[in-house]
Coordinates of C-alpha atoms in Angstrom, one line a residue:
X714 CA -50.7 -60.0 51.3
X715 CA -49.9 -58.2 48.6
X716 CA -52.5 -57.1 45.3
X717 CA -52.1 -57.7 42.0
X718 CA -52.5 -55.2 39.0
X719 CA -52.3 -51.7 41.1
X720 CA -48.9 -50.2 40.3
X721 CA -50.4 -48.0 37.3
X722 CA -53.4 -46.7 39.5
X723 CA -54.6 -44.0 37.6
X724 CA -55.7 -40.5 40.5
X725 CA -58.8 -40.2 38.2
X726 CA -61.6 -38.2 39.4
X727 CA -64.5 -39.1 41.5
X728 CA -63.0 -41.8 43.6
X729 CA -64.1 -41.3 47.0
X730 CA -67.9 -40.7 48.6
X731 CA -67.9 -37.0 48.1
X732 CA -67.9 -38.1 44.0
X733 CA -69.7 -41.1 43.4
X734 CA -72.1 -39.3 41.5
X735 CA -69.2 -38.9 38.7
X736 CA -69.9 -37.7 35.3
X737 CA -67.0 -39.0 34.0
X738 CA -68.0 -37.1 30.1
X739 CA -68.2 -33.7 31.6
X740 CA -65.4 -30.9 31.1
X741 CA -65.0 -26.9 31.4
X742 CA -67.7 -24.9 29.2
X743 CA -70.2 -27.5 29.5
X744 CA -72.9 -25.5 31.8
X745 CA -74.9 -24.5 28.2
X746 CA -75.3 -28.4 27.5
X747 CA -77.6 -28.8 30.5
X748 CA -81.4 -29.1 29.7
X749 CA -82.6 -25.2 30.1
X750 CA -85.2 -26.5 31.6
X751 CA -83.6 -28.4 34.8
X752 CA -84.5 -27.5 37.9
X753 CA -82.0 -25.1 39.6
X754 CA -80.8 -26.7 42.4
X755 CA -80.1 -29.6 40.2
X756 CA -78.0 -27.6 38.1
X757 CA -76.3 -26.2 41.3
X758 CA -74.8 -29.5 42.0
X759 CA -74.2 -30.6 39.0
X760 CA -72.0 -27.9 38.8
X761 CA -70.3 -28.6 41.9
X762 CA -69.8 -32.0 41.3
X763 CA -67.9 -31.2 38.1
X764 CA -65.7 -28.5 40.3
X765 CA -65.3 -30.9 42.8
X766 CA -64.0 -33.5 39.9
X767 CA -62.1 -30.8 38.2
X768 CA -60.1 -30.2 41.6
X769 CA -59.6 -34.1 42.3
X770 CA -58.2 -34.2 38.7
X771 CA -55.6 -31.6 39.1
X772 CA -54.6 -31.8 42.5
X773 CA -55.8 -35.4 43.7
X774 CA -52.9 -35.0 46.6
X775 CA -54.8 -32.1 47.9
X776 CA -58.0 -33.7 47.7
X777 CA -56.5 -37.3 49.5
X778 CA -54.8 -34.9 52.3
X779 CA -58.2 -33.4 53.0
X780 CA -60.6 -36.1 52.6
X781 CA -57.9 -37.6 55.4
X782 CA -57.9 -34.9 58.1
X783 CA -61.4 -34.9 57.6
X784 CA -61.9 -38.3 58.3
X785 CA -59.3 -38.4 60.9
X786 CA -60.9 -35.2 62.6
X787 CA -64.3 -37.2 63.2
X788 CA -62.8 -40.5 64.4
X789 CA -60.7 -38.3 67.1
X790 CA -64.0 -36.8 68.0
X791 CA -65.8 -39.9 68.6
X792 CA -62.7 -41.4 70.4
X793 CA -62.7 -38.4 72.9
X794 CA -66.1 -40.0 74.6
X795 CA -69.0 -41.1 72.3
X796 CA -67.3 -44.1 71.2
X797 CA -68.7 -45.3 75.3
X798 CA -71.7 -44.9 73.6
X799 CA -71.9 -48.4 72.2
X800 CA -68.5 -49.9 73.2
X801 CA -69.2 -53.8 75.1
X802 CA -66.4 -52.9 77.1
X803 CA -66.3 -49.0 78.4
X804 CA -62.8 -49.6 80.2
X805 CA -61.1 -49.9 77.0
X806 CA -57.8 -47.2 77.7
X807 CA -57.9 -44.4 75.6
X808 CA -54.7 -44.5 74.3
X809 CA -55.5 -47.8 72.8
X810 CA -58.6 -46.2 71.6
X811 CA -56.8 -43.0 70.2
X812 CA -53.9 -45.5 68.5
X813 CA -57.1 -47.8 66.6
X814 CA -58.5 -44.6 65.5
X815 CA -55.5 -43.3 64.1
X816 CA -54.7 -46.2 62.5
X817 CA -58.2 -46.5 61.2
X818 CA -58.5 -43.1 59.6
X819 CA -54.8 -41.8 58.3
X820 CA -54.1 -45.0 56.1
X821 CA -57.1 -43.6 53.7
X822 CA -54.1 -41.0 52.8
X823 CA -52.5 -44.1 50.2
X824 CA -56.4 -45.5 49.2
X825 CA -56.1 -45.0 45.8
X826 CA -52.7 -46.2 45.0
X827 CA -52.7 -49.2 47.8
X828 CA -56.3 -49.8 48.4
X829 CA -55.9 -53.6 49.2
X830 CA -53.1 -52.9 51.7
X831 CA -54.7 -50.1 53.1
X832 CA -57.6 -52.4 53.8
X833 CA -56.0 -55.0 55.3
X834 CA -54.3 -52.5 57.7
X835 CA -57.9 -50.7 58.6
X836 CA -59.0 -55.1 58.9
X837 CA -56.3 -55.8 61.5
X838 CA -57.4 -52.2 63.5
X839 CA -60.8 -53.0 63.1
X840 CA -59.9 -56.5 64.6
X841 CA -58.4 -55.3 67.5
X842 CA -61.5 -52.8 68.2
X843 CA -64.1 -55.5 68.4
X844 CA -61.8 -57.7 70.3
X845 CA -60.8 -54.8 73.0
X846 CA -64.2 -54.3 73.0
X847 CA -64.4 -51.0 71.7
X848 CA -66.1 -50.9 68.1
X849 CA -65.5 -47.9 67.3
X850 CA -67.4 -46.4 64.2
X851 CA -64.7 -45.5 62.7
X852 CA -64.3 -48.9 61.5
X853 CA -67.5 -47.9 58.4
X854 CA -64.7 -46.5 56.8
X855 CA -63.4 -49.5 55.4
X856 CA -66.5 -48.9 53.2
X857 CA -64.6 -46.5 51.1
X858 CA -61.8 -49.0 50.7
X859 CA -64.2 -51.6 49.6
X860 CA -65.5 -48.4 47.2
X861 CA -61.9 -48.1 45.9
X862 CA -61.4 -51.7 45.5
X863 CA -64.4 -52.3 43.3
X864 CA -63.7 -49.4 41.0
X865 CA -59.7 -49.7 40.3
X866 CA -58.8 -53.6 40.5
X867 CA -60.2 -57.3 39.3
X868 CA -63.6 -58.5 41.0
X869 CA -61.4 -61.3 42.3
X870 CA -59.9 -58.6 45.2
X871 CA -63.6 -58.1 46.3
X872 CA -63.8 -61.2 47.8
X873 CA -60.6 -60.8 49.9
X874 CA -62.7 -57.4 51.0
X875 CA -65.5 -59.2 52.4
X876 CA -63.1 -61.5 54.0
X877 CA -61.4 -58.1 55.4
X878 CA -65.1 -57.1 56.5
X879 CA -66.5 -60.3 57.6
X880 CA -63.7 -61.6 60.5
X881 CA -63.8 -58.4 62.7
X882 CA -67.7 -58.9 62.5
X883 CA -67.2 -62.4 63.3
X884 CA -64.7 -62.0 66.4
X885 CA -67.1 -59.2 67.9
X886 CA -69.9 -61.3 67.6
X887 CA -68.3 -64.4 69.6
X888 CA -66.8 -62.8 72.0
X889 CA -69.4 -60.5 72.9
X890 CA -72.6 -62.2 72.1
X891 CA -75.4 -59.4 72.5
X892 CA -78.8 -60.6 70.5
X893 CA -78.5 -62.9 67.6
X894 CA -75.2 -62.9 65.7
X895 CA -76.7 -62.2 62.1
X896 CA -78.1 -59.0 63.7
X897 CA -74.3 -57.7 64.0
X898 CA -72.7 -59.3 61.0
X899 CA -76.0 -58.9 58.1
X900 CA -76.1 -55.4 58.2
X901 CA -72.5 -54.6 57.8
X902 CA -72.5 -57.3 54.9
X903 CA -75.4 -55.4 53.1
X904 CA -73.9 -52.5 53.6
X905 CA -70.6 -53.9 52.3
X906 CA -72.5 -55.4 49.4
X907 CA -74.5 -52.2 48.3
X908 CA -70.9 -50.0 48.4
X909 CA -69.3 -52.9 46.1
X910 CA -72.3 -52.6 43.8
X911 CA -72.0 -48.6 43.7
X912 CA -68.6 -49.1 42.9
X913 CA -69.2 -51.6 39.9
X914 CA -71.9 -49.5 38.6
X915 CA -69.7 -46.1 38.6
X916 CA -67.1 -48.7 37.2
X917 CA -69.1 -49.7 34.7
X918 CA -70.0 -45.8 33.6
X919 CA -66.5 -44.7 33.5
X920 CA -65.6 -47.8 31.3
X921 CA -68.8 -46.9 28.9
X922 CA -67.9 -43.5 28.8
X923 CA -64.1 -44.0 27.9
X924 CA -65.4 -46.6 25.3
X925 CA -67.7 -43.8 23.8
X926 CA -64.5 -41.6 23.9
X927 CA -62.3 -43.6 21.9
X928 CA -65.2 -44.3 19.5
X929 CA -65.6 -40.6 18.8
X930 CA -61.7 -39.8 18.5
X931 CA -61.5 -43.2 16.2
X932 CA -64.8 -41.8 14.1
X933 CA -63.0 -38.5 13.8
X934 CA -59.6 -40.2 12.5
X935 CA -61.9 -42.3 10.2
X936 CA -63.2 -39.0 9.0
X937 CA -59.9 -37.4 8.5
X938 CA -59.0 -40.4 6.9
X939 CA -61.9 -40.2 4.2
X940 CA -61.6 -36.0 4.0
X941 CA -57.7 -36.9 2.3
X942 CA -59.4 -39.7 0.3
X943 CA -61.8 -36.9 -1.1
X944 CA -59.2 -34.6 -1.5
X945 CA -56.9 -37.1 -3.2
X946 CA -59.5 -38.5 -5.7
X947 CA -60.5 -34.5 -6.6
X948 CA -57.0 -34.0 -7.5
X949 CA -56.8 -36.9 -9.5
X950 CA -59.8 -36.1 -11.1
X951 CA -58.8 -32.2 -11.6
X952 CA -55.7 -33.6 -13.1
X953 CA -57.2 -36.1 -15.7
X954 CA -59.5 -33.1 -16.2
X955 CA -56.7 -30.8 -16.8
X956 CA -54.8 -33.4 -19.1
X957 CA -57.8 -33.6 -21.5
X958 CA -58.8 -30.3 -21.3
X959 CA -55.1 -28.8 -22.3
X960 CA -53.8 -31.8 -23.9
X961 CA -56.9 -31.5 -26.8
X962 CA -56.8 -27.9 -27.1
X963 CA -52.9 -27.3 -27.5
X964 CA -53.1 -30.0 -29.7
X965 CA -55.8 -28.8 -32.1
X966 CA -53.4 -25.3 -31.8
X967 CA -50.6 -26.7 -32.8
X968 CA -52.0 -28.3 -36.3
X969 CA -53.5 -25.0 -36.7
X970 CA -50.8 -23.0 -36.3
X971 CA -48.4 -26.0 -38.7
X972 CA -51.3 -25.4 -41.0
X973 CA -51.3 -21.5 -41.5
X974 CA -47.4 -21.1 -41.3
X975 CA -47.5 -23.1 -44.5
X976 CA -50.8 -21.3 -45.8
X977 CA -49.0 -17.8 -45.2
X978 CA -46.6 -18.4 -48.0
X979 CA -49.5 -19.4 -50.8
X980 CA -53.0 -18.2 -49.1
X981 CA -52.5 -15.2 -46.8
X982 CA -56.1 -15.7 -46.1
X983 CA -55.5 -19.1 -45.2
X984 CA -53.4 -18.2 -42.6
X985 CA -55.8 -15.4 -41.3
X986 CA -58.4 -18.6 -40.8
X987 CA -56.1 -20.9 -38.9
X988 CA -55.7 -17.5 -37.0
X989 CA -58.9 -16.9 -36.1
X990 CA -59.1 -20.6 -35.5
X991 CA -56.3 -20.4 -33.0
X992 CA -58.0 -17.7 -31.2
X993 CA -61.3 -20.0 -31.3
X994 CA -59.6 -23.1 -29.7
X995 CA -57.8 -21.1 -27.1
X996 CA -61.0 -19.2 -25.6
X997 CA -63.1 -22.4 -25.2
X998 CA -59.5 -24.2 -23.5
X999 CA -59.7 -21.0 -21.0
X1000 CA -63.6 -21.1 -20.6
X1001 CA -63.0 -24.8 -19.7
X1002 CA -59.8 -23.7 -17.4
X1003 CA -61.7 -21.4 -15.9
X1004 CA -65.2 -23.4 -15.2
X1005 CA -62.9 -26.3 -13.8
X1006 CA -60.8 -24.0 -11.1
X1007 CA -64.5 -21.8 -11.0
X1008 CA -65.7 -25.3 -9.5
X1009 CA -63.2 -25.7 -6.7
X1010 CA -63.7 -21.9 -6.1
X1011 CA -67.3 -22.4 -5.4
X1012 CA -68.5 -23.6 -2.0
X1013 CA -72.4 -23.6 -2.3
X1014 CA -74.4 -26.1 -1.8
X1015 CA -75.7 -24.8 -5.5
X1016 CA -72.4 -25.4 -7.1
X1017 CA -72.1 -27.7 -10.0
X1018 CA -69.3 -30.0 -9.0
X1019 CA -68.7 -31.6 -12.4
X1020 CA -68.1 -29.1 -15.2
X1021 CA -69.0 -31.8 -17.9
X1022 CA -69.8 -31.6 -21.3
X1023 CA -72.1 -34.1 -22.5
X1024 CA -72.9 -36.3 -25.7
X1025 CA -74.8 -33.3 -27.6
X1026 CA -70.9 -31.9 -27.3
X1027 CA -69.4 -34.2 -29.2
X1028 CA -70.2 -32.0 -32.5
X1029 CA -69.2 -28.9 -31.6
X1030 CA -65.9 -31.3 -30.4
X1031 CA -65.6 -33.1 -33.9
X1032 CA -65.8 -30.1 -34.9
X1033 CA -63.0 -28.4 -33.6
X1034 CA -61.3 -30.9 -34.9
X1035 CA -62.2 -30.7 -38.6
X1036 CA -60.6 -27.0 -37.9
X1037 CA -57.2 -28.4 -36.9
X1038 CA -56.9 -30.5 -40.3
X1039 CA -57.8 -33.5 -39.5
X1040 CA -61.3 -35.2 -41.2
X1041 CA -63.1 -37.0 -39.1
X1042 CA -66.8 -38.1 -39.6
X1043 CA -69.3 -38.8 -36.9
X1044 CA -71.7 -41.5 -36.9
X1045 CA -74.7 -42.4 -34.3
X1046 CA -76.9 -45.4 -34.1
X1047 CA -79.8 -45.8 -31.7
X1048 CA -79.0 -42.8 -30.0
X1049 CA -79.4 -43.3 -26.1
X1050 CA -82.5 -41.4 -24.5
X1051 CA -82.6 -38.5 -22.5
X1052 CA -81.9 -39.3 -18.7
X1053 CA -80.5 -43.0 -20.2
X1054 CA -77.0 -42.3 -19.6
X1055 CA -75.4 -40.3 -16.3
X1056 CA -73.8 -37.3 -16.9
X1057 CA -70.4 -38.7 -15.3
X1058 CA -71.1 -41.4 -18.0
X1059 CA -71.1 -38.9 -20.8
X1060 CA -68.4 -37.1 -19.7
X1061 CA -66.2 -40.4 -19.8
X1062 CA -67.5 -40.6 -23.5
X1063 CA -66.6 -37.2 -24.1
X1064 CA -63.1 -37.2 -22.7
X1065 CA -62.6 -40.5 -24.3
X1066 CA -63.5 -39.3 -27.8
X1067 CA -61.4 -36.3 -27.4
X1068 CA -58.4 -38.3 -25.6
X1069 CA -58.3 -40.1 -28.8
X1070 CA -58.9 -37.4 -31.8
X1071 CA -56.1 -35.7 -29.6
X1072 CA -53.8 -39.0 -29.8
X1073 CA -54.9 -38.8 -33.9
X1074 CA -53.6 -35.5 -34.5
X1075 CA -50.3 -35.8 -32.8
X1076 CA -49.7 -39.3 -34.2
X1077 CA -51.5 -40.4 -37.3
X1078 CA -49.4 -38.3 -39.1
X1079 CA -50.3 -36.2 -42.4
X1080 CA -53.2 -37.4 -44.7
X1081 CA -55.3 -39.6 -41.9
X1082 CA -58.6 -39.6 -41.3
X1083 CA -61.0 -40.4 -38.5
X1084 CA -64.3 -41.7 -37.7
X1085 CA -66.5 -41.7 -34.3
X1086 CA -68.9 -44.3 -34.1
X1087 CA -71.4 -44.2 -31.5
X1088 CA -73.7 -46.6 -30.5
X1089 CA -76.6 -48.0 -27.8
X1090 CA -78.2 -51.2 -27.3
X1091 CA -79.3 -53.4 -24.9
X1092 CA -75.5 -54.3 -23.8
X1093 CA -74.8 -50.6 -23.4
X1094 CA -72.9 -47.8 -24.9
X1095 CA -70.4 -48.4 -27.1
X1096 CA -67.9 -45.7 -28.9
X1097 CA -65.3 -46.7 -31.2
X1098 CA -62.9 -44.2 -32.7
X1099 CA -60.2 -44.9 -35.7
X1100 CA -58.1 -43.5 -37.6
X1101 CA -56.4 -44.5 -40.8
X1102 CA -53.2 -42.8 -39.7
X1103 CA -50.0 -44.0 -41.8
X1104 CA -47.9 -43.9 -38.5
X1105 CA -46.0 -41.3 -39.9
X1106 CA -45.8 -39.2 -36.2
X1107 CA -44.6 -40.2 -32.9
X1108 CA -45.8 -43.9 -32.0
X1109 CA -48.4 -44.6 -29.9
X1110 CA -48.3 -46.8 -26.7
X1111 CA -49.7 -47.3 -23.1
X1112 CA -48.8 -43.4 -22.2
X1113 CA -50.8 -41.2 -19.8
X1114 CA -53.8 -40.6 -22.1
X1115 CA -54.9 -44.3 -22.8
X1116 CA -54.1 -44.5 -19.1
X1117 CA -56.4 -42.3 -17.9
X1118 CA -58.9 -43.5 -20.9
X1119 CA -59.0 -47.4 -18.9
X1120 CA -59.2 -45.1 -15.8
X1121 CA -62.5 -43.7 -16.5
X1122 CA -63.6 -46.4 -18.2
X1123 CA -62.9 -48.5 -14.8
X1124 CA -65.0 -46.1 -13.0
X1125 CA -68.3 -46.7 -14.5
X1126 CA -68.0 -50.3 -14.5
X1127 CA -67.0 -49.9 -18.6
X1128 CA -64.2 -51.5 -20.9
X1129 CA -61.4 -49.7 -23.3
X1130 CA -59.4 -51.4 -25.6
X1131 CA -56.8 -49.7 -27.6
X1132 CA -54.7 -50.6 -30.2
X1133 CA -53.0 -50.8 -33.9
X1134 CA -55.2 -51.9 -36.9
X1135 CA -54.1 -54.6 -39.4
X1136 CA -54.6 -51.7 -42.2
X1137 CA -51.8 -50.0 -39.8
X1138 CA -54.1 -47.1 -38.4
X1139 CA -55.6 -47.1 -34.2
X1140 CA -58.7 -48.3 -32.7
X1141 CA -60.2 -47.3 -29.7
X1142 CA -63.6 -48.9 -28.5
X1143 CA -65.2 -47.8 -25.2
X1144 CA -68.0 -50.0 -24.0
X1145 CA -70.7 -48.6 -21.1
X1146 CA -73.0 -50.3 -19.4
X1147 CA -76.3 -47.9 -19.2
X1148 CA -76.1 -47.4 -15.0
X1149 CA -76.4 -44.3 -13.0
X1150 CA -73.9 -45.2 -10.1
X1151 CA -70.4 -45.6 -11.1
X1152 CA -68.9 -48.7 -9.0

């Protein structure tokens, strides 16, 4: 008979009786992550079990050879003489007696990759004891077969191991009837019954404890996986951050440097203005730079992970603007209340507003002006910025900035809509609900 499912036996630890206390979670370095205050000698074998395990996992060859001649060394002892002690028949010869221990202690050499086989062998030596007469005790250690066999294979298999169990019992019994026959087969059934249970259970523990395992190493992927989610949403957010920041400022430099190379001709002090202007524009686009890459610099807990401007910004922004050349003229209605609109929420106004002034001053060309309208009602915030540009610069279309406008405005649940005015200037209108939590 042969058993199904054992070619990938796996030599784990804690297979036989010196381990069936296994602690299938515990490694090296471990001794600190014991209760200080456990008792000592509980500690003490703890510690030994885990030694014992740690050997059985690195050399389980070593440990099968001497769990063997262990076990063979006691059944040669008992067949020099005691085995008399409660033979049926003493005239059993002892070469018979020597050849059923042998062959009832040395097959435990293959009990973790064969254990059906090796079961059936220590059955049919077993068989021959209790028939010869002999029943020799080393036939209890089919008990760590039946161990073997209820942690490494299906349940089916245990029933072929009380089968294994059961027929010496039954042949000693018949043919040498001494008492009651369930006083020699119940015990050895029980005792068959509580070693398959110990098996399941230790079964059952490894199985829970790899299950826990894979758990922790898949929660640990997952975690990886959410730490390059972070880092990739930073980085997009660093770089839309980056884009206004730089895209705005260089802009509002550029008209003011057009501006004073014509000035310097006419109005030398014209030119000194858009200077100092220049100079103006370029320190607030480094103290931006700097609070941005200050931010990812930053590791404590205090750190301000958003360097935002807010809504009382947009004047000093407008502003700025004005400086460049280009008129624009601010308008607020039912100005939102303090704490009424999240601070991510302002900056998306913010960036918005400045995204497209920017857009105005590269492409509305000479003579346009602008207007900022903001407003808050019951259906939200709502910013609408035109120009009357004359299209006389580069045209406008779906780049990166009204990209990145629909982005933020996507984030916080909002709406942007962009486009050309019959008059031929360039609406944009951000809409906002009035929530804390973006979506």
């Amino acid at each position: 008979m042969t058993e199904a499912g054992t070619g990938d036996m796996r030599p784990g630890p804690t297979d036989d009786g010196s381990a069936l206390v296994e602690n299938a979670g515990a490694t090296r370095g471990q001794d600190a992550d014991w209760p200080a205050a456990a008792p000592p000698l509980s500690r003490y074998l703890q510690l030994q079990a885990r030694r014992v395990r740690e050997f059985d996992a690195r050399r389980p060859r070593v440990w099968d050879a001497v769990l063997t001649l262990f076990w063979t060394g006691a059944a040669l002892t008992d067949a020099a003489g005691g085995w008399r002690n409660i033979a049926r028949d003493p005239s059993v010869p002892v070469w018979l007696v020597l050849a059923l221990s042998l062959a009832l202690s040395v097959p435990l050499l293959w009990r973790r990759r064969h254990p059906m086989r090796v079961l059936a062998v220590m059955a049919c030596a077993c068989l021959v004891s209790t028939w010869s007469g002999a029943f020799l005790q080393a036939g209890y250690l089919q008990l760590i077969l039946v161990f073997h066999v209820s942690l490494r294979l299906p349940p089916r298999f245990l029933a072929w191991s009380a089968v294994f169990l059961a027929a010496p019992l039954v042949v000693g019994a018949v043919r040498f009837p001494q008492g009651s026959w369930d006083q020699q087969v119940v015990p050895a059934l029980w005792a068959y019954a509580m070693v398959a249970l110990l098996g399941v259970a230790v079964r059952s523990r490894q199985d829970y404890t790899a299950a826990l395992v894979d758990r922790a190493r898949r929660l640990e992927v997952e975690r990886d996986q959410q730490a390059r989610l972070a880092a990739a949403a930073e980085r997009t957010r660093i770089a839309r951050e980056m884009h206004d920041i730089v895209g705005h400022h260089l802009s509002v430099i550029t008209g003011l440097a057009d501006g004073g190379k014509y000035a310097a001709a006419r109005r030398p002090e014209r030119a000194a203005e858009a200077l100092d202007a220049i100079g103006t524009t370029s320190r607030q686009a480094l103290t931006e730079l700097r609070r941005l890459l200050g931010v990812l610099r930053d590791e404590s807990p205090q750190a301000v992970r958003d360097p935002q401007p807010t809504l009382a910004d947009l004047p000093s922004l407008i502003a700025g603007v004005r400086s460049a050349g280009l008129p624009v003229r601010l308008e607020s209605r039912d100005e939102p209340a303090a704490g009424e609109v999240s601070a991510g929420a302002q900056l998306t106004v913010y960036r918005v507003v400045q995204e497209a002034l920017t857009n105005t001053l590269k492409h509305a060309g000479p003579g346009a002006r602008a207007s900022v309208v903001l407003a808050c009602g019951e259906g939200g915030l709502a910013v609408e910025v035109t120009d009357s540009g004359s299209g006389g610069g580069a045209p406008r279309g779906e780049g990166r900035g009204i990209a990145g406008m629909r982005e933020r405005a996507t984030l916080y649940t909002g709406t942007l809509e962009a486009g050309q005015l019959p008059s031929g200037g360039w609406r944009v209108r951000l809409r906002l609900p009035l929530e804390d939590s973006p979506s």
